Amino acid sequence: MTSTLAAEARWQEIATAPDERIDLAEAALVVASREYPDLDISRYRARIDEMGATLRGRLPQDMSRAERILALNRYLFDELGFSGNDAEYYDARNSYLNEVLDRKLGIPITLSVVYLEIGRRIGLALHGVAFPGHFLVKCQVRDGAIVLDPYARGASLSLDDLCLRLRSLRNGVDPEPDEIRTMLAIASNREILARMLRNLKGIYLKHREFTKAVAVMDQLVALAPREADEYRDRGRVYLELECFRAALADFRSYLVLKPNAEDASVVQQKAAELEQIASRLN
Protein backbone atom coordinates (compact mmCIF):
# COMPACT_ATOMS: atom_id res chain seq x y z
CA MET A 1 0.00 0.00 0.00
CA THR A 2 1.11 3.59 -0.66
CA SER A 3 0.08 6.50 1.55
CA THR A 4 -0.73 9.82 -0.10
CA LEU A 5 2.26 11.53 1.52
CA ALA A 6 4.61 8.72 0.49
CA ALA A 7 3.27 8.86 -3.07
CA GLU A 8 3.77 12.64 -3.22
CA ALA A 9 7.33 12.29 -1.93
CA ARG A 10 8.06 9.54 -4.46
CA TRP A 11 6.64 11.67 -7.27
CA GLN A 12 8.97 14.51 -6.33
CA GLU A 13 11.90 12.08 -6.55
CA ILE A 14 10.74 10.85 -9.96
CA ALA A 15 10.04 14.36 -11.25
CA THR A 16 13.58 15.54 -10.47
CA ALA A 17 15.43 12.38 -11.50
CA PRO A 18 17.47 12.12 -14.73
CA ASP A 19 15.18 10.84 -17.46
CA GLU A 20 17.13 7.62 -17.98
CA ARG A 21 16.65 6.70 -14.33
CA ILE A 22 12.86 6.99 -14.43
CA ASP A 23 11.08 3.64 -14.28
CA LEU A 24 8.16 4.38 -16.59
CA ALA A 25 5.82 1.73 -15.18
CA GLU A 26 6.48 2.74 -11.59
CA ALA A 27 6.07 6.42 -12.41
CA ALA A 28 2.74 5.78 -14.16
CA LEU A 29 1.55 3.84 -11.11
CA VAL A 30 2.66 6.64 -8.78
CA VAL A 31 0.53 8.99 -10.91
CA ALA A 32 -2.40 6.63 -10.33
CA SER A 33 -1.81 6.49 -6.59
CA ARG A 34 -3.13 10.05 -6.20
CA GLU A 35 -6.50 8.78 -7.42
CA TYR A 36 -6.14 5.36 -5.74
CA PRO A 37 -4.48 5.94 -2.33
CA ASP A 38 -4.50 2.23 -1.47
CA LEU A 39 -2.80 1.22 -4.70
CA ASP A 40 -0.20 -1.51 -4.23
CA ILE A 41 2.42 -0.33 -6.70
CA SER A 42 4.77 -3.25 -6.08
CA ARG A 43 2.02 -5.74 -6.91
CA TYR A 44 1.32 -4.13 -10.29
CA ARG A 45 5.00 -3.88 -11.11
CA ALA A 46 5.33 -7.57 -10.29
CA ARG A 47 2.42 -8.31 -12.62
CA ILE A 48 4.21 -6.54 -15.47
CA ASP A 49 7.39 -8.49 -14.69
CA GLU A 50 5.41 -11.73 -14.69
CA MET A 51 3.79 -10.94 -18.05
CA GLY A 52 7.18 -10.18 -19.55
CA ALA A 53 8.75 -13.31 -18.07
CA THR A 54 5.87 -15.49 -19.31
CA LEU A 55 6.25 -14.31 -22.89
CA ARG A 56 10.05 -14.30 -22.81
CA GLY A 57 10.04 -17.91 -21.64
CA ARG A 58 8.16 -18.97 -24.76
CA LEU A 59 10.47 -17.35 -27.29
CA PRO A 60 13.64 -18.86 -28.76
CA GLN A 61 16.70 -16.68 -28.32
CA ASP A 62 17.38 -16.44 -32.05
CA MET A 63 13.91 -15.08 -32.86
CA SER A 64 13.93 -12.07 -35.21
CA ARG A 65 12.57 -8.65 -34.22
CA ALA A 66 9.63 -9.04 -36.59
CA GLU A 67 8.75 -12.41 -35.05
CA ARG A 68 9.04 -10.96 -31.55
CA ILE A 69 6.67 -8.14 -32.48
CA LEU A 70 4.14 -10.65 -33.82
CA ALA A 71 4.50 -12.75 -30.65
CA LEU A 72 4.01 -9.66 -28.50
CA ASN A 73 0.88 -8.69 -30.44
CA ARG A 74 -0.59 -12.17 -30.13
CA TYR A 75 0.16 -12.30 -26.41
CA LEU A 76 -1.18 -8.87 -25.45
CA PHE A 77 -4.15 -8.58 -27.78
CA ASP A 78 -5.24 -12.14 -28.59
CA GLU A 79 -4.32 -14.03 -25.44
CA LEU A 80 -4.62 -11.38 -22.72
CA GLY A 81 -7.30 -9.36 -24.46
CA PHE A 82 -5.94 -5.81 -24.22
CA SER A 83 -7.83 -3.40 -26.45
CA GLY A 84 -8.62 0.24 -27.05
CA ASN A 85 -11.66 1.58 -25.23
CA ASP A 86 -13.56 3.08 -28.16
CA ALA A 87 -16.87 3.06 -26.28
CA GLU A 88 -15.63 5.18 -23.36
CA TYR A 89 -12.49 6.79 -24.73
CA TYR A 90 -12.56 9.72 -22.28
CA ASP A 91 -13.11 7.63 -19.17
CA ALA A 92 -10.36 8.68 -16.75
CA ARG A 93 -9.70 5.04 -15.91
CA ASN A 94 -8.16 4.62 -19.37
CA SER A 95 -5.33 6.92 -18.26
CA TYR A 96 -4.43 5.05 -15.06
CA LEU A 97 -2.04 2.14 -15.57
CA ASN A 98 -3.49 0.03 -12.74
CA GLU A 99 -6.96 0.26 -14.31
CA VAL A 100 -5.58 -0.55 -17.76
CA LEU A 101 -3.90 -3.67 -16.39
CA ASP A 102 -7.06 -4.71 -14.51
CA ARG A 103 -9.65 -3.92 -17.18
CA LYS A 104 -7.46 -4.61 -20.25
CA LEU A 105 -8.79 -1.35 -21.71
CA GLY A 106 -6.91 1.83 -22.48
CA ILE A 107 -6.14 4.70 -24.79
CA PRO A 108 -3.15 4.95 -27.13
CA ILE A 109 -0.66 6.22 -24.56
CA THR A 110 -1.46 3.79 -21.75
CA LEU A 111 -1.64 0.81 -24.08
CA SER A 112 1.71 2.00 -25.45
CA VAL A 113 3.18 1.99 -21.93
CA VAL A 114 2.08 -1.63 -21.49
CA TYR A 115 3.45 -2.46 -24.94
CA LEU A 116 6.78 -0.77 -24.18
CA GLU A 117 7.18 -2.46 -20.81
CA ILE A 118 6.40 -5.98 -22.01
CA GLY A 119 8.23 -5.55 -25.31
CA ARG A 120 11.42 -4.41 -23.63
CA ARG A 121 11.28 -7.45 -21.37
CA ILE A 122 11.44 -9.72 -24.43
CA GLY A 123 14.41 -7.91 -25.94
CA LEU A 124 12.75 -5.43 -28.29
CA ALA A 125 14.29 -1.95 -28.65
CA LEU A 126 11.03 -0.07 -28.26
CA HIS A 127 10.48 3.66 -27.77
CA GLY A 128 7.44 5.88 -27.38
CA VAL A 129 6.54 8.38 -30.10
CA ALA A 130 4.49 11.48 -29.27
CA PHE A 131 2.75 11.59 -32.64
CA PRO A 132 0.09 14.33 -32.84
CA GLY A 133 -3.30 13.14 -31.65
CA HIS A 134 -2.32 9.51 -31.18
CA PHE A 135 0.63 8.11 -29.23
CA LEU A 136 2.63 5.42 -31.03
CA VAL A 137 5.59 3.10 -30.48
CA LYS A 138 8.57 2.48 -32.71
CA CYS A 139 11.01 -0.41 -32.79
CA GLN A 140 14.57 0.31 -33.81
CA VAL A 141 15.87 -1.98 -36.57
CA ARG A 142 19.13 -2.05 -38.47
CA ASP A 143 18.05 0.21 -41.32
CA GLY A 144 15.50 2.42 -39.54
CA ALA A 145 12.43 1.84 -37.42
CA ILE A 146 9.09 0.05 -37.50
CA VAL A 147 6.20 2.26 -36.31
CA LEU A 148 3.54 0.42 -34.34
CA ASP A 149 0.10 1.34 -33.01
CA PRO A 150 -0.77 -0.54 -29.79
CA TYR A 151 -4.26 0.97 -29.88
CA ALA A 152 -4.76 -0.86 -33.19
CA ARG A 153 -3.50 -4.19 -31.81
CA GLY A 154 0.12 -3.42 -32.64
CA ALA A 155 -0.47 -2.69 -36.34
CA SER A 156 2.59 -1.63 -38.31
CA LEU A 157 2.17 1.79 -39.95
CA SER A 158 3.68 2.88 -43.25
CA LEU A 159 4.75 6.41 -44.12
CA ASP A 160 1.54 6.74 -46.14
CA ASP A 161 -0.50 5.68 -43.10
CA LEU A 162 1.17 8.36 -40.98
CA CYS A 163 0.67 11.03 -43.64
CA LEU A 164 -3.00 10.11 -43.86
CA ARG A 165 -3.41 10.41 -40.08
CA LEU A 166 -1.71 13.77 -40.01
CA ARG A 167 -3.72 15.00 -43.00
CA SER A 168 -6.97 14.13 -41.18
CA LEU A 169 -5.88 16.28 -38.22
CA ARG A 170 -5.18 19.21 -40.54
CA ASN A 171 -8.35 19.25 -42.60
CA GLY A 172 -6.70 17.66 -45.60
CA VAL A 173 -3.48 19.69 -45.60
CA ASP A 174 -0.51 17.53 -46.59
CA PRO A 175 2.50 17.42 -44.24
CA GLU A 176 5.89 18.64 -45.37
CA PRO A 177 8.27 15.87 -46.57
CA ASP A 178 10.48 15.88 -43.45
CA GLU A 179 7.71 16.67 -40.99
CA ILE A 180 6.70 13.07 -40.36
CA ARG A 181 10.26 12.04 -39.51
CA THR A 182 10.50 14.88 -37.00
CA MET A 183 7.27 13.74 -35.39
CA LEU A 184 8.68 10.24 -34.99
CA ALA A 185 11.36 11.40 -32.56
CA ILE A 186 11.74 9.31 -29.42
CA ALA A 187 9.58 10.57 -26.56
CA SER A 188 11.41 10.80 -23.24
CA ASN A 189 9.95 9.26 -20.10
CA ARG A 190 9.09 12.78 -18.94
CA GLU A 191 7.26 13.53 -22.17
CA ILE A 192 5.26 10.31 -21.88
CA LEU A 193 4.27 11.04 -18.29
CA ALA A 194 3.41 14.65 -19.10
CA ARG A 195 1.16 13.54 -21.95
CA MET A 196 -0.63 11.10 -19.66
CA LEU A 197 -1.13 13.82 -17.08
CA ARG A 198 -2.39 16.32 -19.66
CA ASN A 199 -4.94 13.76 -20.84
CA LEU A 200 -6.20 13.45 -17.26
CA LYS A 201 -6.12 17.21 -16.79
CA GLY A 202 -8.34 17.66 -19.85
CA ILE A 203 -10.79 14.99 -18.72
CA TYR A 204 -11.18 16.39 -15.22
CA LEU A 205 -11.52 19.99 -16.44
CA LYS A 206 -14.14 18.94 -18.99
CA HIS A 207 -16.19 17.38 -16.21
CA ARG A 208 -15.46 20.28 -13.82
CA GLU A 209 -13.86 17.93 -11.31
CA PHE A 210 -11.57 20.68 -10.11
CA THR A 211 -10.15 19.01 -7.00
CA LYS A 212 -9.01 16.04 -9.07
CA ALA A 213 -7.72 18.37 -11.77
CA VAL A 214 -5.55 20.24 -9.25
CA ALA A 215 -4.02 16.97 -8.00
CA VAL A 216 -3.03 16.07 -11.57
CA MET A 217 -1.76 19.59 -12.24
CA ASP A 218 0.39 19.47 -9.10
CA GLN A 219 2.12 16.45 -10.62
CA LEU A 220 2.52 18.25 -13.95
CA VAL A 221 4.11 21.31 -12.34
CA ALA A 222 6.51 19.10 -10.39
CA LEU A 223 7.43 17.26 -13.60
CA ALA A 224 7.76 20.37 -15.78
CA PRO A 225 8.47 23.33 -13.45
CA ARG A 226 9.49 25.61 -16.34
CA GLU A 227 6.24 25.12 -18.28
CA ALA A 228 4.57 28.48 -17.70
CA ASP A 229 1.15 27.50 -19.02
CA GLU A 230 0.75 24.85 -16.33
CA TYR A 231 0.91 27.53 -13.63
CA ARG A 232 -1.64 29.70 -15.41
CA ASP A 233 -4.00 26.76 -15.91
CA ARG A 234 -3.69 25.64 -12.30
CA GLY A 235 -4.24 29.22 -11.15
CA ARG A 236 -7.54 29.28 -13.04
CA VAL A 237 -8.62 26.08 -11.34
CA TYR A 238 -7.64 27.46 -7.94
CA LEU A 239 -9.92 30.41 -8.71
CA GLU A 240 -12.80 28.01 -9.34
CA LEU A 241 -12.06 26.43 -5.96
CA GLU A 242 -11.83 29.91 -4.34
CA CYS A 243 -8.24 29.25 -3.28
CA PHE A 244 -7.27 32.86 -3.94
CA ARG A 245 -3.73 32.92 -2.53
CA ALA A 246 -2.80 29.77 -4.41
CA ALA A 247 -4.23 31.24 -7.61
CA LEU A 248 -2.29 34.45 -7.08
CA ALA A 249 0.98 32.55 -6.55
CA ASP A 250 0.45 30.60 -9.78
CA PHE A 251 -0.40 33.69 -11.82
CA ARG A 252 2.74 35.39 -10.52
CA SER A 253 4.81 32.34 -11.50
CA TYR A 254 3.27 32.40 -14.97
CA LEU A 255 4.16 36.07 -15.46
CA VAL A 256 7.74 35.51 -14.28
CA LEU A 257 8.23 32.57 -16.64
CA LYS A 258 6.38 34.09 -19.59
CA PRO A 259 6.35 37.89 -19.21
CA ASN A 260 5.66 38.50 -22.89
CA ALA A 261 2.77 36.06 -23.22
CA GLU A 262 -0.18 37.19 -25.36
CA ASP A 263 -2.45 37.02 -22.33
CA ALA A 264 0.07 38.59 -19.92
CA SER A 265 -2.03 41.75 -19.43
CA VAL A 266 -5.14 39.72 -18.68
CA VAL A 267 -3.31 37.56 -16.15
CA GLN A 268 -1.68 40.67 -14.63
CA GLN A 269 -5.10 42.25 -14.14
CA LYS A 270 -6.42 39.09 -12.49
CA ALA A 271 -3.34 38.96 -10.24
CA ALA A 272 -3.96 42.56 -9.17
CA GLU A 273 -7.55 41.72 -8.26
CA LEU A 274 -6.35 38.72 -6.28
CA GLU A 275 -3.81 40.83 -4.42
CA GLN A 276 -6.66 42.98 -3.15
CA ILE A 277 -8.67 39.93 -2.16
CA ALA A 278 -5.66 38.39 -0.42
CA SER A 279 -5.00 41.61 1.52
CA ARG A 280 -8.54 41.50 2.89
CA LEU A 281 -8.05 37.88 3.96
CA ASN A 282 -5.05 38.72 6.19
mmCIF file of N, CA and C in Angstrom, residues 80-131:
data_model
loop_
_atom_site.group_PDB
_atom_site.id
_atom_site.type_symbol
_atom_site.label_atom_id
_atom_site.label_comp_id
_atom_site.label_asym_id
_atom_site.label_seq_id
_atom_site.Cartn_x
_atom_site.Cartn_y
_atom_site.Cartn_z
ATOM 1 N N LEU A 80 -4.229 -12.127 -23.927
ATOM 2 C CA LEU A 80 -4.615 -11.379 -22.716
ATOM 3 C C LEU A 80 -5.817 -10.473 -22.935
ATOM 4 N N GLY A 81 -6.082 -10.113 -24.164
ATOM 5 C CA GLY A 81 -7.304 -9.363 -24.458
ATOM 6 C C GLY A 81 -7.230 -7.858 -24.268
ATOM 7 N N PHE A 82 -6.038 -7.267 -24.298
ATOM 8 C CA PHE A 82 -5.944 -5.814 -24.217
ATOM 9 C C PHE A 82 -6.544 -5.199 -25.486
ATOM 10 N N SER A 83 -7.228 -4.072 -25.301
ATOM 11 C CA SER A 83 -7.827 -3.405 -26.454
ATOM 12 C C SER A 83 -8.069 -1.932 -26.150
ATOM 13 N N GLY A 84 -8.290 -1.169 -27.207
ATOM 14 C CA GLY A 84 -8.624 0.235 -27.052
ATOM 15 C C GLY A 84 -10.065 0.398 -26.614
ATOM 16 N N ASN A 85 -10.304 1.370 -25.755
ATOM 17 C CA ASN A 85 -11.656 1.585 -25.228
ATOM 18 C C ASN A 85 -12.378 2.620 -26.092
ATOM 19 N N ASP A 86 -12.855 2.177 -27.249
ATOM 20 C CA ASP A 86 -13.560 3.078 -28.159
ATOM 21 C C ASP A 86 -14.865 3.583 -27.551
ATOM 22 N N ALA A 87 -15.550 2.711 -26.810
ATOM 23 C CA ALA A 87 -16.871 3.058 -26.284
ATOM 24 C C ALA A 87 -16.810 4.165 -25.244
ATOM 25 N N GLU A 88 -15.748 4.170 -24.423
ATOM 26 C CA GLU A 88 -15.625 5.175 -23.359
ATOM 27 C C GLU A 88 -14.206 5.747 -23.381
ATOM 28 N N TYR A 89 -13.864 6.338 -24.495
ATOM 29 C CA TYR A 89 -12.491 6.790 -24.729
ATOM 30 C C TYR A 89 -12.034 7.786 -23.663
ATOM 31 N N TYR A 90 -12.938 8.658 -23.217
ATOM 32 C CA TYR A 90 -12.559 9.720 -22.283
ATOM 33 C C TYR A 90 -12.845 9.360 -20.830
ATOM 34 N N ASP A 91 -13.019 8.098 -20.551
ATOM 35 C CA ASP A 91 -13.109 7.626 -19.168
ATOM 36 C C ASP A 91 -11.725 7.768 -18.531
ATOM 37 N N ALA A 92 -11.655 8.442 -17.395
ATOM 38 C CA ALA A 92 -10.361 8.682 -16.746
ATOM 39 C C ALA A 92 -9.621 7.389 -16.442
ATOM 40 N N ARG A 93 -10.358 6.303 -16.236
ATOM 41 C CA ARG A 93 -9.698 5.036 -15.906
ATOM 42 C C ARG A 93 -8.761 4.570 -17.020
ATOM 43 N N ASN A 94 -9.019 4.998 -18.250
ATOM 44 C CA ASN A 94 -8.156 4.623 -19.370
ATOM 45 C C ASN A 94 -6.759 5.228 -19.259
ATOM 46 N N SER A 95 -6.614 6.235 -18.403
ATOM 47 C CA SER A 95 -5.326 6.917 -18.255
ATOM 48 C C SER A 95 -4.553 6.471 -17.022
ATOM 49 N N TYR A 96 -5.104 5.556 -16.255
ATOM 50 C CA TYR A 96 -4.427 5.053 -15.057
ATOM 51 C C TYR A 96 -3.941 3.631 -15.323
ATOM 52 N N LEU A 97 -2.635 3.411 -15.172
ATOM 53 C CA LEU A 97 -2.038 2.140 -15.568
ATOM 54 C C LEU A 97 -2.613 0.960 -14.795
ATOM 55 N N ASN A 98 -2.912 1.131 -13.510
ATOM 56 C CA ASN A 98 -3.494 0.029 -12.744
ATOM 57 C C ASN A 98 -4.837 -0.395 -13.330
ATOM 58 N N GLU A 99 -5.654 0.576 -13.719
ATOM 59 C CA GLU A 99 -6.958 0.261 -14.308
ATOM 60 C C GLU A 99 -6.793 -0.399 -15.671
ATOM 61 N N VAL A 100 -5.828 0.050 -16.438
ATOM 62 C CA VAL A 100 -5.580 -0.549 -17.759
ATOM 63 C C VAL A 100 -5.173 -2.010 -17.607
ATOM 64 N N LEU A 101 -4.329 -2.286 -16.624
ATOM 65 C CA LEU A 101 -3.900 -3.670 -16.395
ATOM 66 C C LEU A 101 -5.052 -4.530 -15.874
ATOM 67 N N ASP A 102 -5.926 -3.952 -15.064
ATOM 68 C CA ASP A 102 -7.055 -4.715 -14.513
ATOM 69 C C ASP A 102 -8.155 -4.938 -15.547
ATOM 70 N N ARG A 103 -8.498 -3.877 -16.281
ATOM 71 C CA ARG A 103 -9.648 -3.916 -17.176
ATOM 72 C C ARG A 103 -9.276 -4.323 -18.596
ATOM 73 N N LYS A 104 -7.967 -4.303 -18.898
ATOM 74 C CA LYS A 104 -7.462 -4.606 -20.252
ATOM 75 C C LYS A 104 -8.000 -3.619 -21.279
ATOM 76 N N LEU A 105 -8.292 -2.406 -20.841
ATOM 77 C CA LEU A 105 -8.793 -1.348 -21.714
ATOM 78 C C LEU A 105 -7.956 -0.098 -21.518
ATOM 79 N N GLY A 106 -7.707 0.614 -22.612
ATOM 80 C CA GLY A 106 -6.914 1.826 -22.482
ATOM 81 C C GLY A 106 -7.035 2.720 -23.689
ATOM 82 N N ILE A 107 -6.253 3.779 -23.669
ATOM 83 C CA ILE A 107 -6.143 4.698 -24.794
ATOM 84 C C ILE A 107 -4.738 4.541 -25.379
ATOM 85 N N PRO A 108 -4.441 5.203 -26.490
ATOM 86 C CA PRO A 108 -3.147 4.947 -27.132
ATOM 87 C C PRO A 108 -1.939 5.042 -26.211
ATOM 88 N N ILE A 109 -1.875 6.054 -25.351
ATOM 89 C CA ILE A 109 -0.658 6.224 -24.563
ATOM 90 C C ILE A 109 -0.518 5.169 -23.473
ATOM 91 N N THR A 110 -1.595 4.791 -22.818
ATOM 92 C CA THR A 110 -1.463 3.790 -21.753
ATOM 93 C C THR A 110 -1.265 2.389 -22.326
ATOM 94 N N LEU A 111 -1.906 2.093 -23.435
ATOM 95 C CA LEU A 111 -1.636 0.808 -24.081
ATOM 96 C C LEU A 111 -0.198 0.775 -24.596
ATOM 97 N N SER A 112 0.304 1.929 -25.001
ATOM 98 C CA SER A 112 1.708 1.997 -25.451
ATOM 99 C C SER A 112 2.663 1.746 -24.294
ATOM 100 N N VAL A 113 2.327 2.243 -23.097
ATOM 101 C CA VAL A 113 3.184 1.994 -21.934
ATOM 102 C C VAL A 113 3.234 0.493 -21.641
ATOM 103 N N VAL A 114 2.094 -0.173 -21.684
ATOM 104 C CA VAL A 114 2.075 -1.625 -21.490
ATOM 105 C C VAL A 114 2.911 -2.297 -22.574
ATOM 106 N N TYR A 115 2.726 -1.881 -23.798
ATOM 107 C CA TYR A 115 3.448 -2.465 -24.936
ATOM 108 C C TYR A 115 4.958 -2.272 -24.775
ATOM 109 N N LEU A 116 5.359 -1.054 -24.395
ATOM 110 C CA LEU A 116 6.781 -0.770 -24.182
ATOM 111 C C LEU A 116 7.368 -1.654 -23.091
ATOM 112 N N GLU A 117 6.657 -1.740 -21.965
ATOM 113 C CA GLU A 117 7.182 -2.464 -20.812
ATOM 114 C C GLU A 117 7.319 -3.955 -21.093
ATOM 115 N N ILE A 118 6.329 -4.540 -21.716
ATOM 116 C CA ILE A 118 6.403 -5.983 -22.013
ATOM 117 C C ILE A 118 7.377 -6.229 -23.158
ATOM 118 N N GLY A 119 7.332 -5.385 -24.166
ATOM 119 C CA GLY A 119 8.228 -5.552 -25.308
ATOM 120 C C GLY A 119 9.694 -5.482 -24.928
ATOM 121 N N ARG A 120 10.020 -4.526 -24.056
ATOM 122 C CA ARG A 120 11.419 -4.405 -23.630
ATOM 123 C C ARG A 120 11.866 -5.629 -22.850
ATOM 124 N N ARG A 121 10.941 -6.256 -22.162
ATOM 125 C CA ARG A 121 11.284 -7.452 -21.373
ATOM 126 C C ARG A 121 11.521 -8.674 -22.244
ATOM 127 N N ILE A 122 11.146 -8.605 -23.524
ATOM 128 C CA ILE A 122 11.440 -9.724 -24.426
ATOM 129 C C ILE A 122 12.522 -9.327 -25.437
ATOM 130 N N GLY A 123 13.245 -8.254 -25.133
ATOM 131 C CA GLY A 123 14.407 -7.908 -25.937
ATOM 132 C C GLY A 123 14.163 -7.007 -27.130
ATOM 133 N N LEU A 124 13.014 -6.337 -27.187
ATOM 134 C CA LEU A 124 12.749 -5.426 -28.294
ATOM 135 C C LEU A 124 13.196 -4.011 -27.925
ATOM 136 N N ALA A 125 13.847 -3.330 -28.869
ATOM 137 C CA ALA A 125 14.293 -1.953 -28.646
ATOM 138 C C ALA A 125 13.147 -1.008 -28.988
ATOM 139 N N LEU A 126 12.235 -0.860 -28.044
ATOM 140 C CA LEU A 126 11.029 -0.066 -28.261
ATOM 141 C C LEU A 126 11.146 1.315 -27.628
ATOM 142 N N HIS A 127 10.502 2.295 -28.289
ATOM 143 C CA HIS A 127 10.476 3.663 -27.772
ATOM 144 C C HIS A 127 9.112 4.276 -28.049
ATOM 145 N N GLY A 128 8.682 5.163 -27.167
ATOM 146 C CA GLY A 128 7.444 5.883 -27.381
ATOM 147 C C GLY A 128 7.630 6.992 -28.395
ATOM 148 N N VAL A 129 6.535 7.318 -29.095
ATOM 149 C CA VAL A 129 6.537 8.377 -30.104
ATOM 150 C C VAL A 129 5.318 9.266 -29.852
ATOM 151 N N ALA A 130 5.580 10.541 -29.577
ATOM 152 C CA ALA A 130 4.493 11.477 -29.266
ATOM 153 C C ALA A 130 3.900 12.047 -30.561
ATOM 154 N N PHE A 131 3.351 11.165 -31.376
ATOM 155 C CA PHE A 131 2.748 11.589 -32.642
ATOM 156 C C PHE A 131 1.508 12.426 -32.346
#
